Structure formats: structure tokens, C-alpha cells
Amino acid sequence: MYLSTRGNIDAQTSAQAIALGMVPQGGLFVPQEIPCVDWKQYANCSYAELAMQIMKLYCGDLPAGTLEEAVKVYGDGRFDTSNPAPLVEVGGCGMLELWHGPTAAFKDMALQMLPYLLTASIKELGLDVEVLILTATSGDTGKAALDGFKDVPGTRIVVFYPDGGVSAVQERQMVTTGGGNTFVVAVNGNFDECQTAVKKIFSSEELRQKLDANHMVFSSANSINWGRLLPQIVYYFWAYLEAVRLGRTAAEEKINIVVPTGNFGNILAAYYAKRMGLPLGKLICASNKNNVLTDFFTAGTYESNRPFYLTSSPSMDILISSNFERFLFEVSGRDAGKTSSWFQRLSSEGKFSVDPDTLTACRENMIAGWTDEEGVFETIKKVYEEDNYLLDPHTAVAMKVYNDYRENSGDKTFTVLTSTASPFKFAQSVLTVIAGDRYRECGPWEALTGLSALTGWDIPSGLQGLREKPAQEVYRCQPEGITAYLERKFLKD
């Protein structure tokens, strides 16, 4: 069963939690109990078998056949490697490559599976409705969600992205998805404004009634949906199993995890894996110049009223990290009253401060650090020159924060970095860094081929021929115009 972080809804089944996406009155679903497991029982599992074993612990009300069908995505050719999440050694640490899926980003690890979970949840609840999936994206979630739900019967998906706030490749990926049920909206604002507008829509009783009259329900493909977050727990178990198999750590020895994150879902999945009994040591939260999370761990105040920066790692250009609510709920002793108060203040005042005990618990569970653009570019160049390995800007954030931590702490524990995107998704930035200013003026498509020619790395298949693919119409609006767009597009009078 699943609870609300704000204590404002009765316990729900996994099918209800996944179908709803988020708590209608505000708040996020968390499992009532976090299962404790012995990781060694999964030692001989394939990735698909591991996903099956972990996920069935949280989805007991869904038919077993649903999960059996869902985990096939990891072995049916959608990923360009037989191991969908290979662990490779780079500079003395492990790089967990999570970008071998069809959209070349880590979101594929969950969003190729979510359609199975969502449609099964709707069926399990006996609902004869169409699901309208609303998804705000800072870059990668949008394409991965569109690709996962493209032409899935009984669903329509709308992705909202900040106009000018994603890379040219990310934008082109979204608008060339195709499918009769996919819609893309460019919002004149940043990601936080997109995300806040979508959350308000979810909590609108008036809109919910209009949907009901049209035999539709809202759901989400963002990591606010537990069905999106759950598959991400799996790859931290996989990372540990791979580290043991490769002899990089002994069984039961702890490993550290570093995650570049903006919306906090990816590192929250590592936190839940640790709570389940996986031998993880330090969890290191890495931010770019939009370092609201680092400031929180320093002072205990979360403040979104601050300058917003467009960086070379746009998927992390976020000031309101949705999944941080789940984390604070957990470390505060599952105090729904405190959690509700904090996030209501964030909504009304733009900031909140936690009590000393909660801050202490946060610091016991996680470390945070950040780097500026200069640090990102220096790291990309250094790793390529020393290790002949390409980092995208997001993964470079993680590497720089990890290097700083290792230097300052002297901690020599084997550490795994989650590599969240192919460097080719940000080819212009990466090529300019490693090859110099002569490539600064080249366009995004020339940069793709140039980076491949220079390094010998293959362009991911999902990024090939993007410029020539037909693009769908993109609707443009202000954040406050999103509701009107949805009513006009999908709801009858």
C-alpha cells in the first residue's frame, strides 16, 4: 500500500498510486513499508530477472504477467547493448552507463517499462477510461516518455518543455517522435514553471470533473509517479552486483554512489535501495550552478527564490526538486504534518527551513556538492585526455563533485557514478571542449558527426538522421496558458 507524504489521502494500492501519478490534493505517494532484502539472492540474475524480483516487492496487486511482460524491454533489442546498464571503469571509479536505450538517456531505464505498469494499473482498477499523461521535462524525460507511450492504446501524452531551455538535439528528438497520441508544448518559462503548472492541474478538482465527464483521467510520466521511480531502484542493485562480479569490491563491502540530479528522483532511488539493505556508503548529490540542493544541505533552508541559470547540463536546470519531498518525509520520521507544512511554505513563500534533527538526518543520509561551468568543461577535457572517455555535461558534474569529495575526504571507497546521458546528446558542448574553438560555430548536426569522427565513438541510433525526420507541430504558450490548451485540445464543452 502507498501513503501520501502529506497525509491527505487514504492508503492506496500500487495500481491506484501509479494510475493517479501524484496525490490529487498535493503530495507524493511512498510505499507504506520498504522491504528489506538480501542482495546476494540476486547474484546470478540477468537485468530483466533482477527487475522482476525487485519490482514485485512493491507491486503485489498487479498481475505477475504484467511484470513478466514489462521486464522484457531490457532484452528485446530496445537497448543497444546486451547489458542495458554496463559498469565500466573510468579514472579509478565505476561509470554506470544508463544511456543505451532508444533515446540515449537514463530515463529510458524506467520509461520503456512505465506504459506496461500504467495500462495494467488502469485495467486492474476496472476503469474504462483514456489516460491523459502530462509530463514536464527539463530535457530528457520528455523524449523518453513520448517514445515509451507512442501509440500505446488508451493513452495520450502531452510533454511541456521550457522553450529555449533544452538542447537542440533534445528538442528535435521530442518533435520527431511521431505517433498519433503524442503532443509537444513549448512553454515560455523555465522547467520549474512548467512543473508547477502541471502540478496545479493535477490538483484541480474542476479539471478532474471535466476529465471524468470525457471518460479520461490524468496521470504522469515524471518521477513524481512512483511507477517511474521504482524501476530506477533496480539499477543500483545492478551496479553493486556488477562491482562484485568485476572484482571492484568484495561482497558486503560498501560502495559510494554519485548522482548528477536536478529533480532528485535518481538519487532518491539510490536512497531507497540503501534502505532495502543494499551495501551503499556515501550517497553524493551533485548539482550544477543551480545549486539549491547543495545550499540546503549546508544551511537547512530550501529557497527557490534565487537566480536561475541556463547551463550546459540543462536536465539539471531545476530549482524545485519534486522528489526532495519524498526524501524529507522519510528522514523526518515520516512526519506528514512537517512535510506538508514545508512544501506549502515553499509554494507560498518560495522557501522553508527544517528543524535541526531533520537536517542532521539529511546529512547522515546524503552529501551534496556542486560545480560551475568551468569545472564541467575542465572535467570533460581532462577525462577525455587521460582516459579516452567521453562525458556528457551532466555526468561531468558528477565526476567533478566526486573528485572534489575524494580530494577533501581522502575516502578511497570504490565509487559508482551514474552516467545519465550519451555525450552525443550534447555534442556541441563536448566537441568544443575537447577539440577547441574551431568547432564553436558548428551546428548541432555537424557536431554529432564531428564528435564521432574525432573520437571513433558511434552516434547512438536514436540520434541518427534527426534533422531529416518530419517534425510535428509544436504549440507555444505561457505557463498560465497550459490549462486552456488542455481544455481546448482534449475536453469537449
Coordinates of C-alpha atoms in Angstrom, one line a residue:
M1 CA 0.0 0.0 0.0
Y2 CA 1.0 3.6 -0.6
L3 CA 0.8 6.7 1.7
S4 CA 0.8 10.4 0.9
T5 CA 3.8 12.4 2.0
R6 CA 1.3 14.9 3.3
G7 CA -1.1 12.5 5.0
N8 CA -4.1 13.8 2.9
I9 CA -5.4 10.6 1.3
D10 CA -6.2 7.0 2.5
A11 CA -3.6 4.3 1.8
Q12 CA -3.7 3.3 -1.9
T13 CA -2.8 0.1 -3.8
S14 CA 0.2 0.3 -6.2
A15 CA -2.3 0.3 -9.1
Q16 CA -4.0 3.3 -7.6
A17 CA -0.8 5.1 -6.9
I18 CA 0.6 4.5 -10.4
A19 CA -2.7 5.4 -12.1
L20 CA -3.0 8.7 -10.2
G21 CA 0.6 9.7 -10.6
M22 CA 0.6 12.0 -7.7
V23 CA -1.8 12.7 -4.8
P24 CA -4.7 14.8 -6.2
Q25 CA -4.7 17.1 -3.2
G26 CA -0.9 17.6 -3.3
G27 CA 1.8 15.3 -2.2
L28 CA 3.6 12.2 -3.5
F29 CA 3.0 8.5 -2.9
V30 CA 5.5 6.5 -0.9
P31 CA 5.4 2.8 -0.1
Q32 CA 3.9 2.1 3.3
E33 CA 6.7 -0.3 4.0
I34 CA 10.2 -0.5 2.5
P35 CA 11.1 -4.2 2.1
C36 CA 14.5 -5.4 3.4
V37 CA 16.2 -7.9 1.2
D38 CA 19.5 -9.9 0.9
W39 CA 21.2 -8.7 -2.3
K40 CA 23.1 -11.9 -2.6
Q41 CA 19.9 -13.8 -3.6
Y42 CA 20.1 -11.8 -6.9
A43 CA 23.7 -12.6 -7.7
N44 CA 23.0 -14.7 -10.7
C45 CA 20.1 -12.7 -12.1
S46 CA 20.1 -11.1 -15.5
Y47 CA 19.0 -7.5 -15.6
A48 CA 15.4 -8.4 -16.5
E49 CA 15.3 -11.1 -13.8
L50 CA 16.6 -8.6 -11.2
A51 CA 14.0 -6.0 -12.3
M52 CA 11.2 -8.6 -11.9
Q53 CA 12.4 -9.6 -8.4
I54 CA 12.7 -6.0 -7.1
M55 CA 9.6 -4.6 -8.6
K56 CA 7.2 -7.4 -7.5
L57 CA 8.1 -6.4 -3.9
Y58 CA 6.3 -3.1 -4.5
C59 CA 3.5 -4.1 -6.9
G60 CA 1.8 -7.1 -5.2
D61 CA -1.6 -6.2 -6.5
L62 CA -0.6 -6.2 -10.2
P63 CA -0.8 -9.5 -12.1
A64 CA 2.5 -11.3 -12.3
G65 CA 2.2 -11.5 -16.0
T66 CA 2.3 -7.7 -16.2
L67 CA 5.8 -7.6 -14.7
E68 CA 7.0 -10.6 -16.7
E69 CA 5.9 -8.7 -19.9
A70 CA 7.3 -5.4 -18.7
V71 CA 10.8 -6.6 -17.9
K72 CA 11.2 -7.9 -21.4
V73 CA 12.0 -4.4 -22.5
Y74 CA 15.5 -4.9 -21.2
G75 CA 16.3 -7.8 -23.6
D76 CA 14.1 -7.3 -26.7
G77 CA 16.6 -5.1 -28.7
R78 CA 15.5 -1.7 -27.4
F79 CA 18.8 -1.1 -25.8
D80 CA 22.0 -1.1 -28.0
T81 CA 23.9 -3.4 -25.6
S82 CA 23.0 -6.8 -24.3
N83 CA 23.7 -5.4 -20.8
P84 CA 21.3 -2.4 -20.6
A85 CA 23.4 -0.8 -17.8
P86 CA 27.1 -1.7 -18.2
L87 CA 29.5 -0.7 -15.5
V88 CA 32.9 0.5 -17.0
E89 CA 35.9 1.7 -15.1
V90 CA 37.0 5.3 -15.7
G91 CA 39.7 7.1 -13.7
G92 CA 39.5 4.6 -10.8
C93 CA 35.8 4.8 -10.4
G94 CA 32.9 2.9 -12.0
M95 CA 30.7 4.5 -14.6
L96 CA 27.2 3.1 -14.8
E97 CA 26.2 3.8 -18.3
L98 CA 22.4 4.3 -18.3
W99 CA 22.1 5.8 -21.8
H100 CA 22.0 2.8 -24.0
G101 CA 18.2 2.9 -24.6
P102 CA 16.4 4.3 -27.6
T103 CA 16.6 8.0 -26.5
A104 CA 20.2 7.9 -25.2
A105 CA 19.3 9.0 -21.7
F106 CA 18.8 7.3 -18.3
K107 CA 15.1 7.9 -18.4
D108 CA 14.7 5.0 -20.8
M109 CA 15.5 2.6 -18.0
A110 CA 12.1 3.4 -16.4
L111 CA 10.1 4.9 -19.2
Q112 CA 10.3 1.9 -21.5
M113 CA 8.6 0.0 -18.7
L114 CA 6.1 2.6 -17.3
P115 CA 3.5 2.1 -20.1
Y116 CA 3.1 -1.6 -19.1
L117 CA 2.7 -0.6 -15.4
L118 CA 0.3 2.2 -16.1
T119 CA -2.0 0.4 -18.5
A120 CA -2.1 -2.6 -16.2
S121 CA -2.9 -0.4 -13.3
I122 CA -5.9 1.2 -15.1
K123 CA -7.1 -2.3 -16.1
E124 CA -6.7 -3.6 -12.6
L125 CA -8.9 -0.8 -11.3
G126 CA -11.6 -1.6 -13.8
L127 CA -11.5 1.8 -15.3
D128 CA -12.9 2.2 -18.8
V129 CA -11.1 5.5 -19.5
E130 CA -8.4 7.1 -21.6
V131 CA -5.3 8.2 -19.7
L132 CA -4.1 11.7 -20.4
I133 CA -0.4 11.8 -19.4
L134 CA 1.0 15.2 -18.5
T135 CA 4.8 15.4 -18.3
A136 CA 7.0 18.4 -17.6
T137 CA 10.6 18.0 -18.9
S138 CA 13.9 19.7 -18.5
G139 CA 15.2 17.8 -21.5
D140 CA 15.4 14.0 -21.3
T141 CA 12.2 12.8 -19.7
G142 CA 10.1 14.3 -22.5
K143 CA 11.5 12.3 -25.3
A144 CA 11.8 9.1 -23.2
A145 CA 8.2 9.5 -22.2
L146 CA 7.0 10.2 -25.7
D147 CA 8.9 7.2 -27.0
G148 CA 7.6 4.9 -24.3
F149 CA 3.9 5.9 -24.8
K150 CA 3.9 6.4 -28.5
D151 CA 0.8 4.6 -30.0
V152 CA 0.1 2.8 -26.7
P153 CA -3.7 2.2 -26.8
G154 CA -5.8 4.1 -24.4
T155 CA -3.2 6.8 -23.7
R156 CA -2.4 10.3 -24.9
I157 CA 0.7 12.1 -23.7
V158 CA 1.5 15.8 -23.6
V159 CA 5.0 17.0 -22.9
F160 CA 5.7 20.5 -21.7
Y161 CA 9.3 21.8 -22.1
P162 CA 10.9 25.2 -21.5
D163 CA 11.2 27.0 -24.8
G164 CA 15.0 27.6 -25.3
G165 CA 15.8 25.7 -22.2
V166 CA 16.8 22.3 -23.7
S167 CA 19.5 21.4 -26.2
A168 CA 18.8 21.4 -29.9
V169 CA 19.2 17.6 -30.1
Q170 CA 16.8 17.1 -27.1
E171 CA 14.2 19.4 -28.7
R172 CA 14.5 17.7 -32.1
Q173 CA 14.1 14.3 -30.5
M174 CA 10.8 15.3 -29.0
V175 CA 9.3 16.9 -32.0
T176 CA 10.2 14.0 -34.3
T177 CA 8.8 11.2 -32.1
G178 CA 5.7 10.6 -34.3
G179 CA 2.7 8.6 -33.1
G180 CA -0.9 9.6 -33.2
N181 CA -1.2 10.2 -29.4
T182 CA 1.8 12.4 -28.7
F183 CA 1.7 16.2 -28.2
V184 CA 4.5 18.7 -27.5
V185 CA 4.2 22.1 -26.0
A186 CA 6.9 24.7 -25.7
V187 CA 6.4 26.9 -22.6
N188 CA 7.7 30.4 -22.3
G189 CA 9.4 29.8 -19.0
N190 CA 11.8 27.6 -17.2
F191 CA 11.3 24.0 -16.1
D192 CA 10.1 24.9 -12.6
E193 CA 7.3 27.0 -14.1
C194 CA 6.3 24.0 -16.4
Q195 CA 6.4 21.6 -13.5
T196 CA 4.4 23.9 -11.1
A197 CA 1.7 24.5 -13.7
V198 CA 1.3 20.7 -14.3
K199 CA 1.1 20.0 -10.5
K200 CA -1.6 22.7 -10.2
I201 CA -3.5 21.0 -13.0
F202 CA -3.3 17.6 -11.2
S203 CA -4.8 19.2 -8.0
S204 CA -7.6 21.0 -9.8
E205 CA -10.9 19.4 -8.9
E206 CA -12.7 21.3 -11.6
L207 CA -10.4 19.9 -14.3
R208 CA -10.7 16.4 -12.8
Q209 CA -14.5 16.6 -13.1
K210 CA -14.2 17.7 -16.7
L211 CA -11.9 14.8 -17.4
D212 CA -14.4 12.4 -15.8
A213 CA -17.2 13.7 -18.0
N214 CA -15.0 12.9 -21.0
H215 CA -14.1 9.4 -19.7
M216 CA -10.5 10.4 -19.1
V217 CA -8.0 10.5 -16.2
F218 CA -4.8 12.3 -15.6
S219 CA -1.5 10.5 -14.9
S220 CA 2.1 11.5 -15.0
A221 CA 5.4 10.1 -16.5
N222 CA 7.6 12.3 -14.4
S223 CA 9.3 10.8 -11.4
I224 CA 6.6 12.2 -9.2
N225 CA 4.9 8.9 -10.3
W226 CA 6.1 6.0 -8.2
G227 CA 5.8 3.8 -11.3
R228 CA 8.6 5.9 -12.9
L229 CA 10.8 5.9 -9.8
L230 CA 10.5 2.2 -8.9
P231 CA 12.5 0.8 -12.0
Q232 CA 15.3 3.2 -11.1
I233 CA 15.9 1.4 -7.8
V234 CA 16.8 -1.7 -9.9
Y235 CA 19.9 -0.3 -11.5
Y236 CA 21.6 0.5 -8.1
F237 CA 21.3 -3.2 -7.2
W238 CA 22.7 -4.0 -10.6
A239 CA 25.6 -1.6 -10.1
Y240 CA 26.5 -3.3 -6.8
L241 CA 26.2 -6.8 -8.4
E242 CA 28.4 -5.7 -11.3
A243 CA 31.0 -4.2 -9.0
V244 CA 31.2 -7.5 -7.1
R245 CA 31.3 -9.6 -10.3
L246 CA 34.1 -7.4 -11.7
G247 CA 36.1 -7.7 -8.5
R248 CA 36.0 -3.9 -7.8
T249 CA 34.5 -4.5 -4.3
A250 CA 34.2 -7.5 -2.0
A251 CA 30.8 -8.9 -1.1
E252 CA 29.3 -6.9 1.7
E253 CA 31.8 -4.0 1.3
K254 CA 30.0 -0.7 0.8
I255 CA 30.4 1.3 -2.4
N256 CA 29.6 5.0 -2.8
I257 CA 27.2 6.4 -5.3
V258 CA 27.4 9.8 -7.1
V259 CA 24.4 11.1 -8.9
P260 CA 24.0 14.3 -11.0
T261 CA 20.5 15.3 -10.2
G262 CA 18.1 18.2 -10.6
N263 CA 14.7 16.7 -9.7
F264 CA 16.2 14.4 -7.1
G265 CA 14.5 11.2 -8.3
N266 CA 17.6 9.4 -9.5
I267 CA 19.4 9.8 -6.2
L268 CA 16.3 9.1 -4.2
A269 CA 16.1 5.7 -6.0
A270 CA 19.6 5.0 -4.6
Y271 CA 18.4 6.0 -1.1
Y272 CA 15.6 3.5 -1.3
A273 CA 18.0 0.8 -2.5
K274 CA 20.1 1.5 0.5
R275 CA 17.1 1.4 2.8
M276 CA 16.3 -2.0 1.3
G277 CA 19.7 -3.4 2.6
L278 CA 22.0 -2.8 -0.4
P279 CA 25.5 -2.1 1.0
L280 CA 25.8 1.5 -0.1
G281 CA 28.1 4.0 1.7
K282 CA 28.0 7.7 0.8
L283 CA 25.3 9.0 -1.5
I284 CA 26.6 12.1 -3.1
C285 CA 24.2 14.5 -4.7
A286 CA 25.9 16.5 -7.5
S287 CA 24.4 19.8 -8.7
N288 CA 25.4 22.3 -11.4
K289 CA 25.3 26.1 -10.9
N290 CA 21.6 25.8 -9.9
N291 CA 22.8 24.6 -6.6
V292 CA 19.7 24.8 -4.5
L293 CA 20.2 21.3 -3.1
T294 CA 23.8 21.9 -2.0
D295 CA 22.7 25.1 -0.2
F296 CA 20.0 23.2 1.6
F297 CA 22.5 20.5 2.9
T298 CA 24.8 23.4 4.0
A299 CA 22.3 25.5 5.9
G300 CA 19.0 23.6 6.2
T301 CA 17.0 26.1 4.2
Y302 CA 15.4 25.3 0.8
E303 CA 15.0 28.5 -1.2
S304 CA 13.7 28.6 -4.8
N305 CA 13.6 32.4 -5.0
R306 CA 17.1 32.7 -6.5
P307 CA 18.8 33.3 -9.8
F308 CA 18.1 30.7 -12.4
Y309 CA 20.9 29.7 -14.8
L310 CA 20.8 28.1 -18.2
T311 CA 23.8 25.7 -18.3
S312 CA 25.4 23.1 -20.5
S313 CA 23.6 20.5 -18.3
P314 CA 20.0 21.6 -19.0
S315 CA 18.3 18.5 -17.5
M316 CA 19.6 19.7 -14.1
D317 CA 18.5 23.4 -14.5
I318 CA 15.9 23.0 -11.8
L319 CA 15.2 24.9 -8.6
I320 CA 12.2 23.0 -7.3
S321 CA 13.2 19.3 -6.9
S322 CA 9.9 17.4 -6.7
N323 CA 11.3 14.2 -5.2
F324 CA 13.0 16.0 -2.4
E325 CA 9.6 15.9 -0.7
R326 CA 9.8 12.1 -0.5
F327 CA 13.3 12.3 1.0
L328 CA 12.3 14.8 3.7
F329 CA 9.2 12.7 4.5
E330 CA 11.5 9.7 5.1
V331 CA 14.3 11.4 7.1
S332 CA 11.8 13.3 9.3
G333 CA 10.5 10.0 10.6
R334 CA 7.6 10.0 8.0
D335 CA 6.1 13.2 9.6
A336 CA 3.4 14.1 7.1
G337 CA 2.5 17.2 9.1
K338 CA 6.0 18.6 8.9
T339 CA 6.3 17.7 5.2
S340 CA 3.0 19.3 4.3
S341 CA 3.9 22.5 6.1
W342 CA 7.4 22.7 4.5
F343 CA 6.1 22.3 1.0
Q344 CA 3.1 24.6 1.4
R345 CA 5.6 27.3 2.5
L346 CA 7.7 26.6 -0.5
S347 CA 4.7 27.1 -2.7
S348 CA 3.5 30.3 -0.9
E349 CA 6.8 31.9 0.2
G350 CA 9.4 30.3 -2.0
K351 CA 11.4 28.8 0.8
F352 CA 11.3 26.8 4.0
S353 CA 13.7 25.7 6.8
V354 CA 13.8 22.4 8.5
D355 CA 14.4 21.7 12.2
P356 CA 17.9 20.7 13.4
D357 CA 17.0 17.0 13.9
T358 CA 15.8 16.7 10.3
L359 CA 18.8 18.5 8.9
T360 CA 21.1 16.1 10.9
A361 CA 19.2 13.1 9.4
C362 CA 19.6 14.6 5.9
R363 CA 23.3 14.9 6.3
E364 CA 23.6 11.4 7.7
N365 CA 22.0 10.0 4.6
M366 CA 23.5 12.2 1.9
I367 CA 26.3 14.5 0.9
A368 CA 25.9 17.4 -1.6
G369 CA 28.2 19.3 -3.8
W370 CA 28.2 21.4 -6.9
T371 CA 30.3 22.8 -9.7
D372 CA 30.3 25.7 -12.1
E373 CA 30.5 25.6 -15.9
E374 CA 34.3 26.0 -15.9
G375 CA 34.5 22.9 -13.7
V376 CA 32.3 20.9 -16.0
F377 CA 34.3 21.8 -19.1
E378 CA 37.7 21.1 -17.4
T379 CA 36.4 17.7 -16.3
I380 CA 35.2 16.7 -19.8
K381 CA 38.6 17.7 -21.2
K382 CA 40.7 16.0 -18.5
V383 CA 38.8 12.7 -18.6
Y384 CA 39.0 12.5 -22.4
E385 CA 42.7 13.3 -22.5
E386 CA 43.6 10.9 -19.6
D387 CA 41.1 8.1 -20.1
N388 CA 40.0 8.4 -23.7
Y389 CA 36.4 8.5 -22.4
L390 CA 33.6 11.0 -23.2
L391 CA 31.5 12.5 -20.6
D392 CA 28.3 14.4 -21.2
P393 CA 28.0 17.7 -19.2
H394 CA 25.6 16.1 -16.6
T395 CA 28.0 13.2 -15.9
A396 CA 30.9 15.7 -15.8
V397 CA 29.1 17.4 -13.0
A398 CA 29.1 14.1 -11.1
M399 CA 32.8 13.5 -11.8
K400 CA 33.9 16.9 -10.7
V401 CA 31.9 16.8 -7.5
Y402 CA 33.2 13.3 -6.8
N403 CA 36.8 14.3 -7.5
D404 CA 36.4 17.3 -5.0
Y405 CA 34.9 15.0 -2.4
R406 CA 37.7 12.4 -2.8
E407 CA 40.4 15.0 -2.5
N408 CA 38.8 16.7 0.5
S409 CA 37.9 13.5 2.4
G410 CA 40.6 11.0 1.4
D411 CA 37.8 8.4 1.0
K412 CA 39.1 5.6 -1.2
T413 CA 35.9 3.5 -1.2
F414 CA 35.0 2.2 -4.7
T415 CA 32.6 4.7 -6.1
V416 CA 30.0 4.4 -8.9
L417 CA 28.9 7.4 -10.9
T418 CA 25.6 7.3 -12.7
S419 CA 26.2 8.4 -16.3
T420 CA 22.9 9.8 -17.3
A421 CA 23.2 10.7 -21.0
S422 CA 25.2 10.0 -24.1
P423 CA 27.7 12.7 -24.8
F424 CA 26.2 12.9 -28.3
K425 CA 23.1 14.5 -26.9
F426 CA 25.3 17.5 -26.1
A427 CA 27.7 17.1 -28.9
Q428 CA 28.3 20.8 -29.4
S429 CA 29.4 21.4 -25.9
V430 CA 31.5 18.2 -25.7
L431 CA 33.2 18.7 -29.1
T432 CA 34.1 22.3 -28.4
V433 CA 35.7 21.3 -25.1
I434 CA 37.8 18.5 -26.4
A435 CA 38.7 19.9 -29.8
G436 CA 38.9 23.7 -29.3
D437 CA 37.2 26.8 -30.6
R438 CA 37.3 25.8 -34.3
Y439 CA 34.1 23.8 -33.6
R440 CA 32.4 26.5 -31.6
E441 CA 30.3 27.8 -34.6
C442 CA 29.3 24.4 -36.0
G443 CA 25.6 23.4 -35.7
P444 CA 24.2 20.6 -33.6
W445 CA 24.1 18.1 -36.5
E446 CA 27.6 18.9 -37.7
A447 CA 28.7 18.4 -34.1
L448 CA 27.3 14.9 -34.0
T449 CA 29.2 13.7 -37.0
G450 CA 32.3 15.7 -35.9
L451 CA 32.4 14.2 -32.5
S452 CA 32.1 10.7 -33.9
A453 CA 34.8 11.3 -36.5
L454 CA 37.2 12.8 -33.9
T455 CA 36.7 10.1 -31.2
G456 CA 35.7 7.0 -33.1
W457 CA 32.6 6.7 -30.9
D458 CA 29.4 5.7 -32.7
I459 CA 26.5 8.1 -32.8
P460 CA 23.6 6.4 -30.9
S461 CA 21.0 5.1 -33.4
G462 CA 18.2 7.2 -31.8
L463 CA 20.2 10.3 -32.6
Q464 CA 20.9 9.5 -36.3
G465 CA 19.0 11.2 -39.0
L466 CA 17.2 13.5 -36.6
R467 CA 17.5 16.6 -38.9
E468 CA 15.7 14.8 -41.7
K469 CA 12.8 13.3 -39.7
P470 CA 9.4 15.0 -40.1
A471 CA 8.6 17.2 -37.1
Q472 CA 5.1 17.6 -35.6
E473 CA 3.5 20.9 -34.8
V474 CA 4.6 22.4 -31.5
Y475 CA 2.1 24.5 -29.6
R476 CA 3.6 27.5 -27.7
C477 CA 2.1 29.2 -24.7
Q478 CA 2.8 30.9 -21.4
P479 CA 2.7 28.7 -18.2
E480 CA -0.7 30.1 -17.3
G481 CA -2.0 29.1 -20.7
I482 CA -1.4 25.4 -20.2
T483 CA -4.9 24.7 -18.7
A484 CA -6.7 26.5 -21.6
Y485 CA -4.6 24.5 -24.1
L486 CA -5.6 21.2 -22.5
E487 CA -9.3 22.1 -22.3
R488 CA -9.4 23.2 -25.9
K489 CA -7.4 20.2 -27.2
F490 CA -8.8 17.3 -25.2
L491 CA -12.0 18.2 -23.5
K492 CA -15.4 18.7 -25.0
D493 CA -17.6 21.6 -23.8

